[in-house]
XYZ file of C-alpha atoms in Angstrom:
693
model
C 19.697 4.441 -14.298
C 18.808 5.129 -18.112
C 16.197 7.731 -17.350
C 15.792 11.424 -17.901
C 16.593 13.609 -15.047
C 14.582 16.678 -13.839
C 15.424 19.414 -11.609
C 13.608 21.928 -9.521
C 13.632 25.684 -10.094
C 16.166 27.267 -7.508
C 13.629 30.226 -7.313
C 10.321 28.901 -6.384
C 10.761 25.111 -6.126
C 8.289 24.481 -9.011
C 9.063 21.408 -11.208
C 10.279 22.467 -14.530
C 10.988 20.410 -17.707
C 14.505 20.227 -18.885
C 13.820 22.064 -22.000
C 12.588 25.065 -20.117
C 15.518 24.979 -18.031
C 17.897 24.946 -20.899
C 16.232 27.886 -22.560
C 15.990 29.922 -19.393
C 19.112 32.183 -19.052
C 21.062 31.841 -16.014
C 20.922 34.822 -13.638
C 24.030 36.928 -13.411
C 25.805 36.531 -10.133
C 25.425 39.327 -7.653
C 28.962 39.101 -6.487
C 32.139 37.353 -7.582
C 32.487 35.521 -4.219
C 30.430 32.719 -2.653
C 26.938 33.627 -1.556
C 26.975 34.127 2.128
C 25.176 31.531 4.322
C 24.871 29.146 1.407
C 27.297 26.006 1.686
C 29.480 25.076 -1.115
C 28.685 21.753 -2.918
C 30.771 18.726 -2.124
C 34.224 18.613 -3.764
C 33.776 15.164 -5.145
C 30.659 13.609 -6.880
C 28.598 16.726 -6.007
C 25.401 15.550 -7.699
C 22.955 13.322 -5.912
C 20.271 11.244 -7.865
C 17.301 10.869 -5.608
C 14.154 8.715 -5.802
C 11.586 11.033 -4.451
C 8.706 9.604 -2.494
C 5.926 10.698 -4.711
C 3.122 8.552 -6.024
C 2.451 10.257 -9.185
C 3.296 8.041 -12.244
C 4.333 11.028 -14.434
C 7.105 11.771 -11.907
C 8.442 8.181 -11.658
C 12.091 8.988 -12.325
C 15.199 10.115 -10.268
C 15.782 13.864 -9.922
C 19.343 15.356 -9.468
C 20.221 17.643 -6.468
C 23.432 19.265 -5.212
C 25.254 17.818 -2.152
C 26.384 20.550 0.259
C 29.716 19.962 1.557
C 28.656 19.646 5.185
C 26.474 16.580 4.034
C 29.240 15.024 2.007
C 30.132 12.297 4.394
C 26.449 11.401 5.357
C 24.975 11.395 1.925
C 26.038 7.930 0.850
C 24.076 5.889 -1.753
C 21.124 4.136 -0.212
C 20.591 6.640 2.529
C 17.369 8.490 3.422
C 17.198 12.078 2.544
C 14.729 15.104 2.627
C 14.531 17.352 -0.355
C 12.495 20.187 -1.513
C 10.197 18.873 -4.317
C 7.497 21.167 -5.991
C 7.848 23.603 -2.867
C 7.386 20.906 -0.322
C 9.860 18.984 1.767
C 9.547 15.247 0.901
C 11.385 12.014 1.697
C 13.512 10.227 -0.717
C 16.335 7.706 -1.149
C 19.886 8.713 -2.461
C 20.320 6.290 -5.411
C 23.860 7.286 -6.360
C 26.424 10.213 -6.406
C 27.681 11.609 -9.862
C 30.266 14.130 -10.908
C 27.956 16.025 -13.214
C 24.260 16.573 -13.966
C 22.478 15.898 -17.277
C 21.598 19.555 -17.727
C 23.254 22.827 -17.451
C 20.606 24.502 -15.053
C 21.012 25.150 -11.226
C 20.107 22.333 -9.048
C 18.357 22.440 -5.836
C 20.400 21.133 -2.765
C 19.714 18.319 -0.519
C 17.945 19.632 2.583
C 18.913 16.944 5.031
C 20.233 13.538 5.383
C 17.539 11.798 7.558
C 19.994 8.846 8.393
C 23.496 7.842 6.996
C 22.346 4.127 7.301
C 22.411 2.949 3.566
C 19.087 1.035 3.891
C 18.567 0.702 0.090
C 21.171 -1.522 -1.351
C 21.867 -1.411 -5.166
C 20.424 -4.849 -5.587
C 17.085 -3.923 -3.832
C 17.038 -0.771 -5.810
C 17.479 -2.430 -9.006
C 14.906 -5.086 -8.071
C 12.307 -2.587 -7.200
C 12.671 -0.773 -10.366
C 12.232 -4.089 -12.240
C 9.207 -4.891 -9.961
C 7.593 -1.477 -10.706
C 8.094 -2.011 -14.487
C 6.762 -5.478 -14.360
C 3.480 -4.455 -12.491
C 2.922 -0.996 -14.251
C 3.587 0.677 -10.904
C 5.905 3.310 -9.531
C 9.323 2.921 -7.861
C 8.009 4.848 -4.782
C 5.192 2.399 -4.211
C 7.536 -0.670 -4.404
C 10.191 1.045 -2.135
C 7.374 1.371 0.514
C 7.006 -2.431 0.513
C 10.717 -3.137 0.438
C 12.116 -0.713 2.974
C 10.477 -0.653 6.399
C 9.796 2.818 8.237
C 12.721 4.184 10.142
C 13.139 3.867 13.795
C 15.828 6.325 14.971
C 16.284 4.799 18.444
C 16.751 1.234 16.847
C 19.318 2.625 14.416
C 21.166 4.229 17.198
C 21.563 1.019 19.176
C 25.061 -0.189 19.317
C 25.740 -3.094 16.922
C 26.233 -6.266 19.110
C 29.221 -8.084 18.098
C 28.014 -11.346 16.602
C 29.652 -14.479 17.940
C 31.821 -16.447 15.495
C 29.774 -18.973 13.830
C 30.976 -22.504 13.681
C 31.020 -23.640 10.151
C 28.147 -25.899 9.038
C 29.178 -29.418 8.428
C 28.006 -31.801 5.737
C 25.084 -33.958 6.771
C 22.656 -36.294 5.282
C 20.060 -35.160 2.719
C 17.194 -35.483 5.217
C 13.722 -35.452 3.592
C 15.337 -35.065 0.141
C 16.208 -38.540 0.018
C 12.599 -39.420 -0.917
C 12.976 -37.261 -4.258
C 14.776 -38.226 -7.301
C 17.001 -35.438 -7.995
C 16.821 -34.051 -4.412
C 20.299 -34.757 -3.432
C 21.548 -33.339 -6.767
C 19.671 -30.126 -5.984
C 21.415 -30.005 -2.580
C 24.651 -30.620 -4.248
C 24.305 -27.677 -6.530
C 23.414 -25.307 -3.654
C 26.511 -26.575 -1.704
C 28.676 -25.865 -4.753
C 27.404 -22.178 -4.827
C 25.502 -22.670 -8.115
C 21.856 -21.457 -8.582
C 19.507 -24.480 -9.206
C 15.785 -23.666 -9.880
C 13.212 -26.364 -9.049
C 9.220 -26.683 -8.488
C 8.766 -29.055 -5.690
C 5.756 -31.053 -4.986
C 6.166 -32.051 -1.308
C 5.015 -35.449 0.243
C 2.053 -35.606 2.698
C 2.181 -36.596 6.284
C 2.935 -35.413 9.637
C 5.510 -36.845 12.108
C 6.189 -36.479 15.931
C 7.747 -33.067 15.099
C 5.037 -31.783 12.843
C 5.053 -31.701 9.020
C 8.057 -32.652 6.781
C 8.405 -29.567 4.604
C 9.895 -27.187 7.043
C 12.704 -29.696 7.613
C 13.310 -30.011 4.022
C 13.472 -26.288 3.451
C 16.018 -25.972 6.438
C 18.198 -28.609 4.811
C 18.262 -26.761 1.507
C 19.017 -23.528 3.412
C 21.893 -25.201 5.308
C 23.429 -26.452 2.087
C 23.258 -22.922 0.617
C 25.095 -21.440 3.626
C 27.694 -24.244 3.139
C 28.159 -22.914 -0.415
C 28.910 -19.561 1.071
C 25.734 -17.696 0.028
C 22.596 -16.426 1.904
C 19.086 -17.683 1.802
C 15.478 -16.193 1.817
C 12.448 -18.150 2.823
C 8.953 -16.649 2.175
C 5.765 -18.413 3.420
C 2.220 -17.472 3.667
C 1.494 -16.619 7.319
C 2.692 -16.588 10.937
C 1.727 -20.143 11.592
C 4.161 -21.305 8.753
C 6.777 -18.821 9.901
C 6.840 -20.575 13.307
C 7.148 -24.164 11.748
C 9.864 -23.114 9.381
C 11.729 -21.119 12.208
C 11.740 -24.118 14.478
C 13.181 -26.227 11.591
C 15.861 -23.758 10.829
C 17.046 -23.316 14.408
C 17.194 -27.112 14.617
C 19.151 -27.648 11.511
C 21.194 -24.616 11.483
C 21.546 -23.820 15.221
C 20.437 -20.657 17.161
C 20.936 -17.251 15.855
C 21.691 -17.933 12.261
C 18.176 -16.739 10.934
C 15.702 -13.831 11.535
C 12.014 -14.029 11.283
C 10.343 -11.074 9.814
C 6.651 -10.758 10.502
C 3.970 -7.890 11.097
C 3.041 -8.882 14.438
C 6.644 -8.206 15.829
C 5.867 -4.548 15.908
C 7.604 -1.853 13.855
C 10.574 -1.395 16.149
C 11.470 -5.164 16.655
C 10.849 -5.856 12.965
C 13.165 -2.972 11.939
C 15.863 -4.103 14.345
C 15.773 -7.551 12.789
C 15.627 -6.134 9.365
C 18.797 -4.097 10.149
C 20.591 -7.420 11.143
C 19.929 -8.768 7.748
C 21.156 -5.514 6.105
C 24.331 -5.257 7.964
C 25.111 -8.913 7.279
C 24.684 -10.129 10.866
C 22.181 -12.704 9.757
C 22.474 -14.488 6.372
C 18.943 -16.094 6.503
C 15.695 -14.306 6.471
C 12.395 -15.853 7.115
C 8.963 -14.275 6.837
C 5.821 -13.577 4.990
C 5.424 -11.779 1.607
C 7.226 -8.577 2.619
C 10.347 -10.557 3.228
C 10.762 -11.128 -0.537
C 12.573 -7.718 -0.539
C 14.960 -8.479 2.488
C 18.480 -7.319 1.771
C 20.097 -10.660 2.148
C 23.728 -10.430 1.111
C 24.946 -12.551 -1.771
C 21.613 -14.282 -2.155
C 22.093 -18.056 -3.098
C 18.619 -19.351 -2.643
C 15.101 -17.987 -2.533
C 12.304 -20.217 -1.278
C 8.528 -19.653 -1.603
C 6.270 -22.074 0.123
C 2.664 -22.793 -1.061
C 2.725 -20.270 -3.822
C -0.986 -20.600 -4.621
C -1.963 -19.121 -1.300
C -3.614 -15.567 -1.987
C -1.556 -14.236 1.111
C 1.342 -14.081 -1.316
C -0.487 -11.465 -3.392
C 0.424 -7.999 -2.184
C -2.805 -5.862 -1.293
C -1.018 -2.515 -1.962
C 0.047 -1.045 -5.277
C 1.422 -2.203 -7.594
C 0.134 -5.615 -6.148
C 3.277 -7.923 -6.756
C 3.161 -11.573 -6.249
C 5.818 -13.155 -4.127
C 6.674 -15.881 -6.699
C 7.074 -13.501 -9.352
C 9.289 -11.121 -7.274
C 11.522 -14.087 -6.289
C 11.785 -15.416 -9.684
C 12.689 -11.947 -10.870
C 15.176 -11.625 -8.095
C 16.867 -15.146 -8.596
C 17.015 -14.247 -12.292
C 18.840 -10.998 -11.875
C 21.115 -12.101 -9.014
C 21.879 -15.622 -10.437
C 20.432 -17.324 -7.298
C 18.655 -20.459 -6.902
C 14.829 -20.702 -6.548
C 12.606 -23.369 -4.933
C 8.848 -23.022 -5.413
C 7.320 -25.730 -3.023
C 3.892 -26.840 -1.994
C 1.590 -29.951 -1.615
C -0.205 -28.669 -4.620
C 0.977 -26.971 -7.777
C -0.057 -23.957 -9.418
C -0.447 -23.386 -13.277
C 2.323 -20.656 -12.989
C 4.714 -23.099 -11.411
C 3.882 -25.690 -13.920
C 4.598 -23.276 -16.675
C 8.162 -22.745 -15.231
C 8.663 -26.446 -15.573
C 7.126 -26.647 -19.060
C 9.371 -23.892 -20.363
C 12.397 -25.493 -19.007
C 13.216 -22.628 -16.617
C 12.968 -24.832 -13.578
C 13.199 -28.509 -12.904
C 10.507 -30.735 -11.239
C 11.166 -32.432 -7.749
C 8.439 -34.922 -7.122
C 8.449 -38.202 -5.119
C 7.637 -41.524 -6.905
C 4.250 -42.869 -6.862
C 5.261 -45.704 -4.293
C 6.325 -43.065 -1.839
C 3.288 -41.059 -2.338
C 0.898 -44.056 -1.831
C 2.749 -44.963 1.439
C 2.312 -41.586 3.016
C -1.121 -40.301 1.623
C -4.425 -40.782 3.410
C -7.146 -43.006 2.201
C -9.553 -40.590 0.489
C -13.318 -41.409 0.079
C -15.929 -39.294 -1.632
C -19.239 -39.172 0.333
C -21.186 -39.206 -2.881
C -20.056 -42.253 -4.733
C -22.269 -45.020 -6.044
C -21.632 -47.476 -3.305
C -22.200 -45.086 -0.396
C -25.463 -43.844 -2.205
C -26.707 -47.314 -2.354
C -26.158 -47.785 1.533
C -27.451 -44.356 2.303
C -30.078 -42.692 0.101
C -29.930 -39.365 2.270
C -26.272 -39.031 1.678
C -26.758 -36.829 -1.508
C -28.688 -34.180 0.425
C -27.230 -34.467 3.929
C -24.530 -32.077 4.961
C -22.952 -34.743 7.164
C -23.835 -38.262 5.661
C -23.546 -41.502 7.405
C -20.031 -42.078 5.999
C -18.744 -38.896 7.549
C -20.301 -39.830 10.928
C -18.796 -43.140 10.872
C -15.419 -41.657 9.920
C -15.460 -39.202 12.731
C -16.521 -41.734 15.408
C -13.795 -44.103 14.299
C -11.160 -41.491 14.198
C -11.963 -40.194 17.722
C -10.900 -43.602 19.170
C -7.374 -43.005 18.184
C -6.823 -39.184 18.434
C -7.881 -35.821 17.162
C -9.940 -35.518 13.920
C -10.280 -32.488 11.478
C -13.401 -31.002 10.111
C -12.597 -28.277 7.350
C -15.535 -25.888 6.883
C -15.109 -23.584 3.893
C -16.926 -20.560 5.501
C -16.114 -18.756 8.659
C -18.733 -17.248 11.081
C -22.067 -18.739 12.327
C -24.614 -18.448 9.386
C -22.884 -16.203 6.838
C -25.600 -16.368 4.338
C -29.349 -16.440 4.737
C -32.452 -17.054 2.533
C -36.247 -16.767 2.972
C -37.809 -19.708 4.689
C -40.835 -19.674 2.246
C -39.569 -18.921 -1.187
C -35.719 -19.546 -0.757
C -34.809 -16.232 -2.124
C -31.632 -14.677 -0.782
C -32.217 -12.407 2.247
C -31.049 -8.891 1.434
C -30.709 -5.791 3.479
C -33.483 -3.233 2.892
C -31.014 -0.280 3.172
C -27.960 -1.348 0.853
C -29.261 -4.720 -0.594
C -26.269 -6.427 1.143
C -26.424 -10.156 2.209
C -27.803 -10.848 5.586
C -26.132 -13.119 8.141
C -26.475 -14.299 11.753
C -23.673 -14.021 14.398
C -25.157 -16.516 16.647
C -28.206 -18.674 17.544
C -30.231 -16.160 19.408
C -28.919 -12.966 17.282
C -30.851 -10.936 14.995
C -29.963 -10.843 11.217
C -27.559 -8.169 10.336
C -26.203 -6.838 7.035
C -22.514 -7.809 6.114
C -22.034 -4.661 4.051
C -23.521 -1.854 6.120
C -23.771 -3.595 9.541
C -27.392 -2.550 10.212
C -29.540 -4.882 12.155
C -32.404 -6.300 10.129
C -34.896 -7.063 13.041
C -37.898 -6.021 10.919
C -36.843 -7.814 7.695
C -39.449 -8.890 5.119
C -38.684 -10.840 1.929
C -39.094 -8.604 -1.162
C -40.332 -11.537 -3.235
C -43.022 -13.168 -1.031
C -43.230 -11.029 2.059
C -42.107 -13.872 4.458
C -40.407 -12.920 7.770
C -38.591 -16.095 8.549
C -35.006 -16.936 7.433
C -33.124 -20.180 6.873
C -29.342 -20.962 6.506
C -28.009 -20.866 2.858
C -24.480 -21.467 4.113
C -23.236 -22.925 7.407
C -20.166 -21.410 8.961
C -17.448 -22.938 11.082
C -18.972 -21.771 14.495
C -22.266 -23.198 13.821
C -20.630 -26.442 12.630
C -18.740 -26.735 15.850
C -21.856 -26.062 17.822
C -23.677 -28.941 15.974
C -20.799 -31.211 16.350
C -20.460 -30.493 20.034
C -24.177 -31.554 20.537
C -23.560 -34.784 18.594
C -20.419 -35.645 20.590
C -21.025 -34.311 24.126
C -18.058 -36.032 25.727
C -15.542 -34.797 23.159
C -13.981 -31.280 23.455
C -14.554 -29.234 20.227
C -11.581 -26.787 19.121
C -12.090 -24.061 16.558
C -9.549 -22.363 14.420
C -10.190 -19.549 11.919
C -10.002 -15.745 11.623
C -11.173 -15.105 15.108
C -8.369 -17.084 16.555
C -5.873 -19.428 14.728
C -4.753 -22.540 16.784
C -1.074 -23.200 15.962
C -1.217 -26.921 17.169
C -3.123 -29.444 19.047
C -2.191 -32.378 21.188
C -2.532 -36.192 20.553
C -5.688 -36.349 22.736
C -9.015 -37.029 21.110
C -10.615 -33.780 20.032
C -12.851 -32.419 17.191
C -10.990 -29.726 15.437
C -13.179 -27.551 13.279
C -11.188 -25.201 10.997
C -11.494 -22.929 7.997
C -9.001 -23.641 5.140
C -5.542 -22.302 5.911
C -6.167 -22.216 9.727
C -5.790 -26.006 10.423
C -3.697 -26.406 13.494
C -0.666 -28.951 13.188
C -1.492 -32.100 15.113
C 0.981 -33.818 17.257
C 1.486 -37.163 15.314
C -1.077 -36.379 12.754
C -4.882 -36.411 12.493
C -6.601 -39.770 12.955
C -9.312 -38.922 10.436
C -10.713 -35.775 8.624
C -13.973 -34.724 6.872
C -13.872 -31.950 4.268
C -17.278 -30.402 4.339
C -19.415 -28.420 1.905
C -17.244 -28.971 -1.357
C -19.971 -27.221 -3.255
C -19.074 -23.936 -1.545
C -15.382 -24.129 -2.666
C -16.078 -25.389 -6.213
C -19.190 -23.218 -6.865
C -17.294 -19.941 -6.705
C -17.062 -17.904 -10.071
C -13.204 -17.832 -10.307
C -10.792 -18.933 -12.909
C -8.629 -20.658 -10.266
C -11.551 -22.396 -8.468
C -10.378 -25.878 -9.219
C -6.738 -25.215 -8.483
C -7.501 -23.331 -5.189
C -10.026 -26.009 -4.004
C -7.371 -28.834 -4.495
C -4.694 -26.717 -2.828
C -7.022 -26.130 0.225
C -7.815 -29.861 0.299
C -4.387 -31.333 -0.083
C -3.003 -28.857 2.543
C -5.616 -30.153 5.124
C -5.175 -33.843 4.009
C -1.316 -33.591 4.344
C -1.718 -33.336 8.132
C -3.341 -36.673 8.441
C -1.395 -39.910 9.430
C -0.488 -42.238 6.459
C -3.349 -44.425 5.637
C -5.960 -42.450 7.718
C -9.359 -42.017 6.456
C -10.317 -38.826 4.758
C -14.088 -38.022 3.443
C -14.648 -35.333 1.038
C -18.248 -34.092 0.402
C -18.059 -33.501 -3.335
C -18.959 -35.412 -6.606
C -16.472 -37.965 -7.177
C -16.637 -37.533 -10.931
C -15.042 -34.045 -10.809
C -11.454 -33.946 -11.989
C -10.417 -31.996 -8.865
C -11.854 -34.819 -6.662
C -10.164 -37.381 -8.666
C -6.761 -35.493 -8.221
C -7.438 -35.793 -4.505
C -8.327 -39.427 -4.681
C -5.144 -40.318 -6.539
C -3.032 -37.577 -4.807
C -1.879 -36.353 -8.179
C -1.632 -32.462 -8.241
C 0.884 -32.509 -10.813
C -1.240 -33.943 -13.611
C -4.180 -31.702 -12.467
C -2.029 -28.632 -12.938
C -0.669 -29.832 -16.272
C -4.300 -30.243 -17.393
C -5.207 -26.811 -15.885
C -2.306 -25.177 -17.842
C -3.281 -26.746 -20.988
C -6.912 -25.681 -20.736
C -5.930 -22.219 -19.882
C -3.687 -22.143 -23.014
C -6.347 -23.343 -25.214
C -8.792 -20.626 -23.751
C -6.150 -17.866 -23.691
C -6.110 -17.250 -19.824
C -3.003 -16.750 -17.539
C -0.426 -18.056 -17.203
C -0.313 -18.724 -21.038
C -1.403 -15.333 -21.710
C -0.641 -12.062 -19.692
C -3.506 -10.031 -18.347
C -4.141 -6.602 -16.747
C -7.313 -5.493 -15.146
C -8.510 -1.787 -14.963
C -10.993 -0.995 -12.337
C -12.725 2.312 -11.586
C -15.815 4.376 -12.340
C -17.227 3.717 -15.884
C -16.343 6.971 -17.466
C -12.657 6.728 -16.094
C -12.115 3.224 -17.225
C -13.289 3.980 -20.703
C -11.198 7.129 -20.882
C -7.964 5.301 -19.874
C -8.763 2.577 -22.476
C -9.045 5.073 -25.133
C -5.763 6.682 -24.325
C -3.593 3.458 -23.879
C -1.666 2.381 -27.049
C -2.261 -1.203 -26.591
C 0.286 -3.613 -28.147
C -0.435 -5.722 -31.228
C -2.548 -8.746 -30.369
C -4.037 -7.161 -27.369
C -7.817 -8.018 -26.710
C -10.079 -5.937 -24.492
C -12.778 -7.903 -22.528
C -15.601 -5.527 -20.943
C -15.834 -3.321 -19.313
C -18.408 -4.985 -17.057
C -19.888 -3.925 -13.574
C -18.066 -5.343 -10.512
C -19.598 -5.482 -6.891
C -18.149 -3.228 -4.428
C -18.014 -4.199 -0.729
C -20.748 -1.745 0.222
C -22.663 -1.930 -2.823
C -23.107 1.899 -2.905
C -20.565 2.711 -5.745
C -20.719 2.128 -9.382
C -17.478 0.407 -10.527
C -16.483 -1.245 -13.767
C -13.675 -3.548 -14.779
C -11.931 -4.100 -18.204
C -9.642 -6.933 -18.900
C -6.805 -6.720 -21.385
C -5.089 -9.778 -22.670
C -1.846 -9.967 -24.550
C 0.624 -12.780 -25.708
C 3.252 -13.559 -23.181
C 5.980 -11.633 -24.840
C 3.962 -8.707 -25.244
C 3.682 -8.083 -21.484
C 6.329 -5.488 -21.022
C 4.825 -3.359 -23.688
C 1.338 -3.633 -22.124
C 2.893 -2.577 -18.717
C 4.633 0.472 -20.220
C 1.562 1.536 -22.120
C -0.678 1.276 -18.976
C 1.967 3.086 -16.879
C 1.990 5.851 -19.689
C -1.643 6.239 -19.753
C -1.632 6.566 -15.877
C 1.133 9.139 -16.157
C -0.878 11.162 -18.699
C -3.955 11.087 -16.485
C -1.844 12.013 -13.368
C -0.176 14.864 -15.131
C -3.488 16.601 -16.083
C -4.904 15.808 -12.630
C -7.724 13.535 -13.666
C -10.062 13.411 -10.651
C -10.755 9.703 -10.711
C -8.053 7.004 -10.200
C -8.138 3.802 -12.255
C -6.777 0.725 -10.455
C -4.306 -1.174 -12.617
C -3.355 -4.756 -11.613
C -1.182 -6.930 -13.783
C -1.825 -10.776 -13.545
C -4.272 -10.506 -10.524
C -5.252 -13.791 -8.847
C -9.103 -12.691 -8.972
C -9.333 -11.500 -12.535
C -12.280 -13.873 -13.299
């Protein structure tokens, strides 16, 4: 794999550098014959190169071991093995077999082949290595994301004979007929080629739900007709269900598998093995599915790439869009990045010519989009002077009443919970916990305030500024909003959807649906009206992506409305993000966002890495990192921890786009140096994080 190989001392299992092994004289054999009880090495390709499961950056390379003759047949490339490493038995993956090793010293032997199933394919092994290098991580960390844990009982199950699949016949373009270039995109897939596109999907919900799952299924169908496999990655389980139903309708039953965490380890591994063994040519799931071993991949699809659920929470923190783009590039596969909104990263793919744009003409957009009205425009303020201060102005009430006459209406609330933030009733200072200074909140109308950090009940709370004992709401959550709307519309059922319980769908009957962003249930036939509450809560966050993320959440909710239905957004109409929603023009907004970030030197125009840890550790690592030319360090600055009881700082390193590989290599090298000398504090390194600023 183009890396240096290291061996273990046969005497004590300690890790030795190659120079020491070369200089150390080989011990004289005790007898001319074979050592009794020690098996001979395999006759052919006796050297196994093993990726050892160790998180230490300075040991991120393959190691050579001898393959004993009894394990020769089972030790196939890609299988799981057990080896002795630094005196301990550890897991690993056998990457390849070789005739000779890179050094003349004695090699330790494979202890055991855990399973002869080749679970790590050469394509996924190379992809994992590339992802680790891209994100300054280790191969072992990426392989934990790529290959699920083994279940021996599932592996031992007899492989069911798959029924002969009938060939897929050519059919119409379906929803792609609305997009100029859509049919050409399908033709490329059917011909076995690798088109790449950024797709801005039309809004609207029909009797069978949103249109985007059907469009994805049609693209997958054409890929299968071209003789290649497909991979579809969506943010959450609700989207998996929508896309799965469309795939089954378009492709027929049994042609795809869905991989989600809620399946349980055994069932998920069973389905993953179907993909590995070629019994299923289409894999659908959430972010972990980006590494699914689909044979002869012809198309990779990522839906709603701006959703933060696509960003992995475990090291090295890869993003689904980047993993699939890297995989498509390496494997000559097609790529489809889709969504109702568009991210700056996807816009850059179009601007550089790496991908084409797929968007419907303005006439089609106007015919399908809802009618958006901001609550704070001049005409509305002239009719209702209190509209500027009211949480639900008269326009919102009228819209809800009118919509309830025709079917369900949606109320989107940015914050979950009851009252997630409190302040002093007298002086308006934020209410803080007396123990850890965390924010206070309320779980219900008759509950005592509690701390969101340490969980302590603040029954005896007093304001530190004025000594007051009464609190008021700073932010109103979804449950409190549902309670207020239930009192205002006593004859209408109120449904809630959020973190505590996500509704997949609602019927066509009249109902008030209160949901947090991303948890909006799919309505049968579309919502009759919608109100987007508390726009200031979304737009007021200190985040580089705040405008992009706000527009994405609004468009995703608005896309569930019927064509021409009324949508009220409670935000200043002069803001560019509100104007983009009024015109339903995410493309222009994304292009301006990219231009602004390019001018200011922010991602994706520049590449960025963050270093987070204790102040001493961050400064020490910065001093040891050989930064590339043109790098600029911002900070370190303090960052808030979840409990507020640890001092943490974050430094940001910015480099030009072309210097990103050098930066990742330098940061990984510095982490390796710290690991080799057993530095007591770990510095978290994240390349291109979604929450950098």
